[in-house]
Structures are given as structure tokens and as C-alpha cells.
Coordinates of C-alpha atoms and ligand atoms in Angstrom, one line a residue:
M1 CA 99.6 155.9 82.2
A2 CA 97.8 154.3 85.1
T3 CA 97.1 150.6 84.9
R4 CA 94.6 149.2 87.3
S5 CA 93.2 145.9 88.1
V6 CA 96.2 144.0 86.6
A7 CA 95.8 141.4 89.3
M8 CA 92.4 140.6 87.9
G9 CA 93.6 140.8 84.4
L10 CA 90.2 142.1 83.3
V11 CA 90.5 145.6 82.1
E12 CA 93.5 147.8 81.9
T13 CA 92.6 151.5 81.8
H14 CA 94.8 154.0 80.2
G15 CA 95.0 157.7 80.8
H16 CA 93.3 159.5 83.7
P17 CA 93.0 157.4 86.8
E18 CA 89.8 159.1 87.6
A19 CA 88.3 158.2 84.2
G20 CA 86.3 155.4 85.6
G21 CA 85.2 157.4 88.5
H22 CA 87.2 155.4 91.1
A23 CA 90.7 155.0 92.3
T24 CA 91.1 151.4 93.5
R25 CA 88.8 148.4 93.2
P26 CA 87.6 147.6 96.7
K27 CA 86.7 144.0 95.9
D28 CA 89.3 141.6 94.6
L29 CA 87.6 139.4 92.0
L30 CA 90.1 136.6 92.1
G31 CA 88.3 133.4 93.0
A32 CA 85.3 135.4 94.3
A33 CA 81.7 135.2 93.0
V34 CA 81.5 137.4 89.8
N35 CA 78.2 138.7 88.5
A36 CA 77.4 140.3 85.2
V37 CA 74.7 142.2 83.3
I38 CA 74.2 141.7 79.6
L39 CA 73.1 144.6 77.5
S40 CA 71.8 143.9 74.0
I41 CA 71.8 147.1 72.0
G42 CA 69.8 147.6 68.7
T43 CA 66.5 149.1 67.7
E44 CA 65.7 146.0 65.6
L45 CA 65.9 144.0 68.8
V46 CA 63.6 146.3 70.8
R47 CA 61.1 146.4 68.0
G48 CA 61.0 142.6 67.6
L49 CA 62.4 142.6 64.1
R50 CA 65.2 140.4 65.2
L51 CA 65.5 137.9 68.0
D52 CA 68.1 138.7 70.6
T53 CA 70.3 135.6 70.4
H54 CA 73.4 137.3 71.7
A55 CA 72.0 137.6 75.2
R56 CA 71.4 133.8 75.2
D57 CA 74.8 133.0 73.8
V58 CA 76.7 135.4 76.1
A59 CA 74.7 134.2 79.1
R60 CA 75.5 130.5 78.4
A61 CA 79.2 131.3 78.0
L62 CA 79.3 133.2 81.2
A63 CA 77.3 130.6 83.1
D64 CA 79.9 128.0 82.0
L65 CA 82.5 130.0 83.8
G66 CA 80.5 130.3 86.9
V67 CA 79.6 133.9 86.4
D68 CA 76.2 134.8 87.8
V69 CA 74.2 136.6 85.2
L70 CA 72.0 139.0 87.0
R71 CA 69.9 140.2 84.1
H72 CA 69.6 140.9 80.4
E73 CA 68.5 144.3 79.1
T74 CA 67.6 145.1 75.5
L75 CA 68.0 148.7 74.5
D76 CA 67.3 151.0 71.7
D77 CA 70.1 152.6 69.7
D78 CA 69.8 155.7 71.9
A79 CA 72.8 157.3 73.5
D80 CA 70.9 158.6 76.6
A81 CA 69.2 155.3 77.2
I82 CA 72.5 153.4 76.7
A83 CA 74.3 155.8 79.1
E84 CA 71.7 155.2 81.8
A85 CA 71.7 151.5 81.3
F86 CA 75.5 151.4 81.7
R87 CA 75.3 153.4 84.9
R88 CA 72.7 151.0 86.3
A89 CA 74.6 147.9 85.2
A90 CA 77.8 149.2 86.7
A91 CA 76.6 147.9 90.1
A92 CA 77.6 144.4 88.7
D93 CA 81.2 143.2 88.5
A94 CA 81.1 142.9 84.7
V95 CA 78.9 144.3 81.9
I96 CA 78.9 142.8 78.5
A97 CA 77.2 144.9 75.8
T98 CA 76.7 143.9 72.2
G99 CA 75.8 146.0 69.1
G100 CA 75.8 149.6 68.1
L101 CA 79.6 149.9 67.4
G102 CA 79.2 150.3 63.6
P103 CA 79.9 153.4 61.5
T104 CA 76.4 154.7 61.0
Q105 CA 74.5 157.4 62.8
D106 CA 72.3 155.0 64.6
D107 CA 75.3 153.2 66.2
C108 CA 75.9 155.1 69.5
T109 CA 77.0 152.6 72.1
R110 CA 80.4 154.3 72.3
H111 CA 78.7 157.7 72.9
G112 CA 76.5 156.2 75.6
L113 CA 79.4 154.6 77.4
A114 CA 81.5 157.8 77.3
A115 CA 78.5 159.7 78.7
A116 CA 78.1 157.2 81.5
M117 CA 81.9 157.4 82.3
D118 CA 81.7 161.2 82.0
V119 CA 84.7 161.4 79.7
P120 CA 85.0 162.6 76.1
L121 CA 85.4 160.3 73.1
V122 CA 88.9 160.5 71.8
E123 CA 90.7 159.0 68.9
H124 CA 92.5 155.8 70.0
P125 CA 95.7 155.2 68.0
E126 CA 95.2 151.4 68.1
A127 CA 91.7 151.7 66.8
A128 CA 92.9 154.0 64.0
R129 CA 95.6 151.6 63.1
H130 CA 93.1 148.7 63.0
L131 CA 90.8 150.6 60.7
E132 CA 93.7 151.6 58.4
A133 CA 95.1 148.1 58.2
W134 CA 91.6 146.6 57.7
T135 CA 90.7 148.9 54.8
K136 CA 94.2 148.7 53.2
A137 CA 94.1 144.9 53.2
R138 CA 90.8 145.0 51.4
R139 CA 92.0 147.8 49.0
R140 CA 89.3 150.0 50.2
T141 CA 89.3 153.6 51.3
I142 CA 88.3 154.8 54.7
S143 CA 85.0 156.6 54.5
P144 CA 84.5 159.6 56.8
S145 CA 81.8 157.7 58.6
N146 CA 84.2 154.9 59.5
R147 CA 86.3 157.5 61.5
V148 CA 83.8 157.3 64.4
Q149 CA 85.0 153.7 64.9
T150 CA 88.4 155.0 66.0
L151 CA 86.9 156.9 68.8
L152 CA 86.8 155.4 72.3
P153 CA 85.8 156.9 75.6
E154 CA 89.0 158.4 77.1
G155 CA 90.9 155.8 79.2
A156 CA 89.3 152.8 77.5
E157 CA 91.1 149.9 75.9
V158 CA 90.7 148.5 72.4
L159 CA 89.5 144.9 72.0
P160 CA 90.8 143.9 68.6
N161 CA 88.4 142.6 66.0
P162 CA 89.8 139.8 63.9
I163 CA 87.1 139.9 61.3
G164 CA 85.5 143.4 60.9
T165 CA 86.1 147.1 61.1
A166 CA 84.6 147.7 64.5
V167 CA 86.9 147.2 67.4
G168 CA 85.5 146.4 70.8
I169 CA 85.9 148.4 73.9
A170 CA 87.0 147.5 77.4
A171 CA 86.6 150.1 80.1
R172 CA 86.0 150.6 83.8
L173 CA 82.9 152.3 85.1
G174 CA 83.0 152.6 88.9
D175 CA 84.0 149.1 90.0
A176 CA 82.5 147.4 87.0
H177 CA 84.5 146.0 84.1
I178 CA 82.7 147.0 80.8
F179 CA 83.1 145.1 77.6
C180 CA 81.4 146.3 74.4
L181 CA 81.3 144.0 71.4
P182 CA 80.0 144.5 67.8
G183 CA 76.5 143.2 67.0
V184 CA 77.5 141.2 63.9
P185 CA 77.2 137.6 65.2
G186 CA 80.5 136.2 64.0
E187 CA 82.4 139.2 65.2
M188 CA 80.6 139.2 68.6
R189 CA 81.4 135.5 69.1
A190 CA 85.0 135.7 68.1
M191 CA 85.7 138.6 70.3
L192 CA 83.8 137.1 73.3
D193 CA 85.9 134.0 73.0
E194 CA 89.2 135.7 72.4
H195 CA 89.0 138.7 74.7
V196 CA 86.2 138.5 77.2
L197 CA 86.0 134.9 78.4
P198 CA 89.7 134.5 79.1
R199 CA 89.6 137.6 81.3
L200 CA 86.6 136.4 83.2
R201 CA 88.1 132.9 83.4
Q202 CA 91.1 134.4 85.2
A203 CA 88.7 136.0 87.7
T204 CA 86.8 132.8 88.4
P205 CA 89.3 130.0 88.6
G206 CA 87.9 126.7 89.6
R207 CA 84.3 127.9 89.5
V208 CA 81.7 126.3 87.3
T209 CA 77.9 126.6 87.0
R210 CA 76.2 123.2 86.8
V211 CA 72.6 122.6 85.9
R212 CA 70.6 119.4 86.4
T213 CA 67.1 118.9 85.1
V214 CA 64.6 116.5 86.6
R215 CA 61.7 115.9 84.1
T216 CA 58.2 115.3 85.2
F217 CA 54.7 114.7 83.8
G218 CA 51.4 114.6 85.6
L219 CA 51.6 116.9 88.5
P220 CA 50.5 120.5 88.2
E221 CA 53.2 123.2 88.5
S222 CA 51.5 124.5 91.7
V223 CA 51.7 121.1 93.4
I224 CA 55.4 120.8 92.4
G225 CA 56.0 124.2 93.8
E226 CA 54.4 123.3 97.1
R227 CA 56.3 120.0 97.4
L228 CA 59.6 121.7 96.6
A229 CA 58.9 125.0 98.5
D230 CA 61.7 124.6 101.0
L231 CA 64.2 123.8 98.3
M232 CA 63.2 126.9 96.4
T233 CA 63.8 129.4 99.1
A234 CA 66.4 132.1 98.6
G235 CA 69.7 131.8 100.4
R236 CA 70.3 128.1 99.6
P237 CA 73.5 127.2 97.7
T238 CA 71.3 125.8 94.8
R239 CA 68.5 127.4 92.9
L240 CA 65.5 125.5 91.7
G241 CA 63.1 126.6 89.0
T242 CA 60.4 125.0 86.9
A243 CA 59.7 125.3 83.2
C244 CA 56.7 123.7 81.5
H245 CA 56.0 122.8 77.9
A246 CA 53.1 120.7 76.6
G247 CA 52.3 119.1 79.9
L248 CA 55.9 118.3 80.7
I249 CA 57.3 120.2 83.7
D250 CA 61.1 120.3 84.2
V251 CA 62.7 121.1 87.5
H252 CA 66.0 122.8 86.8
I253 CA 68.6 122.9 89.6
H254 CA 71.5 125.2 89.3
T255 CA 74.5 125.9 91.4
T256 CA 77.8 127.7 91.0
G257 CA 81.1 126.9 92.7
D258 CA 83.8 124.4 93.0
P259 CA 83.0 121.5 90.5
D260 CA 83.0 118.6 93.1
E261 CA 81.0 120.6 95.6
A262 CA 78.5 121.6 92.8
D263 CA 78.0 118.0 91.8
R264 CA 77.4 117.0 95.3
L265 CA 74.8 119.7 95.9
L266 CA 73.0 118.9 92.7
E267 CA 73.0 115.2 93.4
A268 CA 71.5 115.8 96.8
D269 CA 68.8 118.1 95.5
A270 CA 68.0 115.9 92.5
A271 CA 67.5 113.0 94.9
A272 CA 65.1 115.1 97.0
V273 CA 63.2 116.2 94.0
R274 CA 62.8 112.6 92.7
E275 CA 61.6 111.4 96.0
R276 CA 59.1 114.2 96.5
L277 CA 57.7 114.1 93.0
G278 CA 57.6 110.3 92.9
A279 CA 56.0 108.6 89.9
A280 CA 55.7 112.0 88.1
V281 CA 59.4 111.9 87.4
F282 CA 60.2 110.2 84.2
G283 CA 63.8 111.1 83.5
E284 CA 66.7 113.5 83.8
G285 CA 68.5 115.9 81.4
E286 CA 67.4 115.5 77.8
E287 CA 65.5 112.3 78.2
T288 CA 62.1 112.4 76.6
I289 CA 58.9 110.8 77.8
E290 CA 59.0 108.5 74.7
A291 CA 62.6 107.5 75.6
A292 CA 61.4 106.7 79.1
V293 CA 58.6 104.5 77.7
A294 CA 61.1 102.8 75.3
R295 CA 63.3 102.0 78.3
L296 CA 60.4 100.4 80.1
L297 CA 59.2 98.5 77.1
D298 CA 62.8 97.2 76.6
A299 CA 63.1 96.1 80.3
Q300 CA 59.8 94.1 80.0
G301 CA 60.2 93.0 76.4
A302 CA 56.7 94.3 75.8
T303 CA 55.0 95.4 72.6
V304 CA 52.6 98.2 71.9
A305 CA 50.1 99.3 69.2
L306 CA 48.5 102.7 68.6
A307 CA 45.1 104.0 67.4
E308 CA 45.4 107.7 66.8
S309 CA 42.7 110.1 65.8
C310 CA 43.5 113.8 66.8
T311 CA 47.2 113.2 67.3
G312 CA 47.4 112.0 63.7
G313 CA 50.4 109.7 64.1
L314 CA 52.3 112.0 66.5
I315 CA 52.6 109.3 69.2
A316 CA 54.0 106.8 66.6
S317 CA 56.3 109.5 65.3
K318 CA 57.7 110.2 68.8
L319 CA 58.1 106.5 69.6
V320 CA 59.8 105.7 66.2
A321 CA 62.3 108.5 67.0
V322 CA 63.7 106.3 69.7
P323 CA 66.3 103.8 68.3
G324 CA 65.3 100.2 68.7
M325 CA 61.6 100.8 68.6
S326 CA 61.1 98.2 65.9
E327 CA 61.3 95.6 68.7
H328 CA 58.3 97.1 70.5
L329 CA 56.0 99.1 68.3
L330 CA 54.0 96.7 66.2
E331 CA 51.5 99.0 64.5
G332 CA 50.1 102.4 64.5
V333 CA 46.8 103.3 62.8
V334 CA 45.8 106.9 62.1
A335 CA 42.0 106.5 62.1
Y336 CA 40.9 110.0 61.4
S337 CA 37.5 109.4 59.9
N338 CA 34.6 107.5 61.4
A339 CA 34.8 105.1 58.4
A340 CA 38.5 104.3 59.2
K341 CA 37.6 103.7 62.9
V342 CA 35.1 101.1 61.8
R343 CA 37.2 99.6 59.0
S344 CA 40.7 99.6 60.6
L345 CA 39.9 99.3 64.3
G346 CA 36.5 97.5 64.4
V347 CA 34.7 100.2 66.2
P348 CA 30.9 99.5 65.8
E349 CA 29.2 101.9 63.6
E350 CA 26.2 102.2 65.9
M351 CA 28.6 103.2 68.7
L352 CA 29.9 106.1 66.7
E353 CA 26.4 107.2 65.8
E354 CA 25.2 107.0 69.4
Y355 CA 28.1 108.5 71.3
G356 CA 30.1 110.4 68.6
A357 CA 33.8 109.8 67.8
V358 CA 35.1 111.7 70.8
S359 CA 33.6 109.6 73.6
E360 CA 34.5 107.0 76.2
P361 CA 33.0 103.9 74.5
V362 CA 34.7 104.8 71.2
V363 CA 38.1 105.4 72.6
C364 CA 37.9 102.1 74.5
A365 CA 36.8 100.3 71.3
M366 CA 39.7 101.9 69.4
A367 CA 42.3 100.7 72.0
E368 CA 40.9 97.2 72.3
G369 CA 40.4 97.0 68.5
I370 CA 44.0 97.8 67.7
R371 CA 45.4 95.7 70.5
D372 CA 43.5 92.6 69.1
R373 CA 44.4 93.2 65.5
A374 CA 48.1 93.9 66.2
G375 CA 48.4 91.2 68.8
A376 CA 50.2 93.7 71.1
D377 CA 50.6 93.6 74.9
Y378 CA 49.5 97.2 75.2
A379 CA 47.5 99.6 73.1
L380 CA 47.0 103.3 73.3
A381 CA 44.1 105.2 71.7
V382 CA 43.4 108.9 71.5
T383 CA 40.4 110.7 70.1
G384 CA 39.7 114.4 70.7
I385 CA 39.0 117.9 69.4
A386 CA 42.2 119.7 68.6
G387 CA 40.5 122.8 67.3
P388 CA 40.2 125.5 66.4
G389 CA 36.8 124.4 65.0
G390 CA 34.7 121.4 65.9
G391 CA 34.0 122.2 69.5
T392 CA 30.5 122.2 71.1
R393 CA 29.1 123.1 74.5
E394 CA 29.4 119.5 75.8
K395 CA 32.7 118.8 74.0
P396 CA 34.7 122.0 73.8
V397 CA 38.0 122.3 71.9
G398 CA 40.6 120.5 73.9
T399 CA 38.3 117.6 74.9
V400 CA 40.4 114.5 74.5
W401 CA 39.7 110.9 75.4
F402 CA 42.5 108.5 76.1
A403 CA 42.5 104.7 76.5
M404 CA 45.1 102.2 77.4
A405 CA 44.3 98.6 77.0
D406 CA 46.3 95.5 78.2
A407 CA 45.3 91.9 78.7
S408 CA 43.5 92.6 82.0
D409 CA 41.6 95.8 81.4
T410 CA 41.2 99.1 79.6
E411 CA 41.9 102.3 81.5
V412 CA 40.1 105.4 80.1
I413 CA 40.3 109.0 80.9
C414 CA 39.0 112.3 79.5
E415 CA 41.0 115.6 79.7
R416 CA 40.3 119.2 78.8
L417 CA 43.6 120.3 77.4
H418 CA 44.3 124.0 76.6
G419 CA 46.3 125.5 73.9
D420 CA 46.1 125.9 70.2
R421 CA 45.9 123.0 67.8
P422 CA 49.6 122.0 67.7
L423 CA 49.8 122.3 71.5
V424 CA 46.7 120.2 72.0
R425 CA 48.1 117.5 69.8
E426 CA 51.5 117.6 71.5
R427 CA 50.0 117.5 75.0
S428 CA 47.7 114.6 73.9
A429 CA 50.6 112.6 72.6
N430 CA 52.6 113.2 75.8
Y431 CA 49.6 112.4 77.9
A432 CA 49.0 109.0 76.2
L433 CA 52.7 108.1 76.4
N434 CA 52.6 109.0 80.1
M435 CA 49.6 106.6 80.7
L436 CA 51.7 103.8 79.2
R437 CA 54.8 104.8 81.2
L438 CA 52.8 104.7 84.5
R439 CA 51.4 101.3 83.6
L440 CA 54.8 99.9 82.7
G441 CA 56.6 101.6 85.6
Ligands
ATP501 P1 78.6 146.8 62.5 O1 77.9 148.1 62.3 O2 80.1 147.0 62.5 O3 78.2 145.7 61.6 P2 77.4 146.9 65.1 O4 78.1 146.8 66.4 O5 76.8 148.3 64.8 O6 78.4 146.4 64.0 P3 74.8 146.2 64.6 O7 74.6 147.0 63.4 O8 74.1 146.6 65.9 O9 76.2 145.9 65.0 O10 74.3 144.7 64.3 C1 74.8 144.0 63.2 C2 74.0 142.8 62.9 O11 73.9 141.9 63.9 C3 72.5 143.1 62.6 O12 72.0 142.3 61.6 C4 71.9 142.9 63.9 O13 70.5 142.6 63.7 C5 72.6 141.7 64.4 N1 72.5 141.7 65.8 C6 72.9 142.7 66.6 N2 72.6 142.4 67.9 C7 72.1 141.2 68.0 C8 71.6 140.4 69.0 N3 71.6 140.8 70.3 N4 71.1 139.2 68.7 C9 71.1 138.8 67.4 N5 71.5 139.5 66.4 C10 72.0 140.7 66.6
MG502 MG1 72.7 148.1 65.6

């Protein structure tokens, strides 16, 4: 019996030393950067019948250990495709594959791995014992199709399954450490935690991946990219990326390494990002734009009222989600019809007739009307066309007017927001909240 890579504690291989196609591992993983590829195997994933949540879960768990995840691949239950994917992925230090270890014809991960390793599938005594014990404990009989689950590529190691019939597989392919886990979510998670993560943790002592998020609103992604260009170049110890949703643009900063050093690098980059993006930055981490507004209202002891048309109460709902808002939000009116705009906000009827509900004078009158009636320091008003119907040539879908009134003046702006109805409403709410944030800030 040949046992390799004991120092790394990752995968012990049994049997032929050449089984993995290598004799010694040239690179010692201990304390070094470790990278990984994640393979999600299952026809239902490729066809879109089921969302691949394992790749996300495995990636997060690996990132916590400071393992660099190079890529995710989603594969059909096809032995040739699986074999090829394993060969390609073996350029990484570790490969974590999930799915396709079951007893049915379509489960062929073990076949693909054996082909990639160029070894036969052989019955593994430990896998056979596991299957016998599992079926006996449940007073079941082993069906002939279950027998395939006792077959492992020659030289591979069993990863015990505490819950199900399918054992996992650990093997070497070239320099790579391969781990195959069942697709059943509970089994996958249990075996990842019990067998895979501890081995990777040994290989990455003292390494962590840290992520910091700086949240912005108001600058286009392209401008953010230009201002942060030098921080985004390859070869720096941190990696920066942007992600946008409903007008909010997050700048994520990642780094992997020693925890103190990682914190120091992230702090330096976050400070640079905040400085370069200026007033567009409203918070960090999970902080929402409404929470940022609430913080500012709190600091100033100010009050606000809302007049919402196309957002239908979304701004109020967002603000009310922040604890302590009863001190600051006096009133929110959803004035969806013209009649309601007249009755509840005091918008002149003639104004609605002359300019239409989605117009500059009307949005100003809405903001000023609710501010007066509620007796608030600030008022926000929104009126627009969320779609999909209701657009015209002059006022296409996504045309939204915003107004923010305080004691001194009323600021008004028109935006053409893109996206479907939910997105236009979400962006509009964020946009209005951002106007107030900038005024308060
Ligand atoms: P077994 O046959 O022993 O149950 P298996 O390894 O063959 O295990 P699969 O049949 O491939 O596993 O998948 C079992 C279940 O887990 C299926 O419902 C499948 O849709 C789900 N599943 C598999 N892979 C993923 C994944 N990447 N993300 C989310 N669900 C998955
Ligand atoms: Mg499957």
C-alpha cells in the first residue's frame, strides 16, 4: 500500500502508486495558497430544472478557509464529459464534485473519475461494508443496482456517508486532490463539513478570505470603474469587483491571507474607495439606503413625510423596516389616482388636467402638499410610469418624477429608469431615498 501526501493530510491513495498518474507531489500545500474547482454534476442542473445551490455553498465554505475558487462548472450526467472535466480541473490543487453518486444508470460520476484517472472501477471493501450496514440497519435488502455504489476508482479512498447509501470518494488525479460528494443536499453538506473542509483547513492554516463591501448610489458603474481602475488591476493583493441592483452599486473588496494582514489591506482599500466615490457612498456591508437615511434623520432629529404614486408605498415600507422610524416618519400617502392626489395632497385639479399626473408641477405639488399637511421637515414625492402599459412617446415607461421639499425649497428631477415594473418601482424608491440622504448628509 502506498500512502502519499500524508503531510498534507488531504487524500491518502491506496494501491498502485501510479494510479493518480504521479509519484510525488511537487508542491507542498501546507500554508501555501490553495485553489479549487467546483464541479456540479446533474442533468437537472444543466437543463435548469433545479438551481445549483451546491456550487454556492461549497464556494462559500472554501472561501472561508482562504481557498481560491477558480471556477464552477455544471455538467450533465455523462461519463465522458465528466472525465474530461476532471482532467481539466486537475490543474487546480483541489476539485470538489457533487452529484451523480447514486445507484441509477444516470449516475456516472465514479465512471467519469475512473476514466480520467485511467484506472478501473473496483469494489472497495469499506464501501461494501457501508452499504451492507446501512441496508441492514434499515431492514432492507441490497438491490443489484446499489452494488455500483461499492465501486470506486482503483486507488481511491472512501469518504463515509453518515446519512445515505452513497459513500463519497477521495482520490488523486495528477497533483490534484479530488473529492466527490453525493448530490442530496443534507448528505453533501454533512460530508463537506466532516471530511473535506477539515482536510483543506489543514492545508491552509492561518489563512482566511475576507470580503468588505462599500455600498453606493448615484454614480454609473462605468464611472466607478474609471475612478477605481488602478485598484482593480490584476496582481494586487486585493481584488475589487462591482455588483449592481436597482440602482445600488456595491464595490466588493476581497483578499486572502493572514487575518491581520487581510484586515489591514481591506481597510486601506475601503478607505480609498470611500474617498474616490465621495457622496455616492452610503454605507458598508449590509447597510441599506433606508438605514443610511434613518441614521441621518436620527442625527438631526428630523421628520419626513411621503407622497407616493408609482412606488405604491414602497418607500414607506422600506423606511418602516428600520427600527426607530416612528420618531421620524410622520405620514405616507399612497395617492395613486388623480382624485387622491387632489383630495389627500391638495394638488390642483387644473394642474393635473394641464400637465398630467407624471409631470414636474404635479410632483412638486405632491411633495409640498404632504409636507404641509403632515408638518414634516422633509417630504418626498414620486410619480411615474412603472409599466408595462401606460407609456407614451413623450412619457415612455420608466419616466419617473421625483421631488424633495424642505422649508427652503423643492428639488425636482426626472429620470428614465429601465427595467420591468418591479424593478422600476424598486429603483424609484431607492432614488427618492437617495435624494433625501444627499440632502441630509
Ligand atoms: P443519490 O442518488 O444517492 O441520492 P446522487 O449523488 O446521485 O445521490 P443526485 O441524484 O445527483 O445525487 O441528486 C440528488 C438530489 O440532490 C436531487 O434532487 C438533485 O436535484 C439535488 N442536487 C444535486 N446536485 C445539486 C446541486 N448542485 N444543487 C442543488 N441541488 C442538487
Ligand atoms: Mg444526479
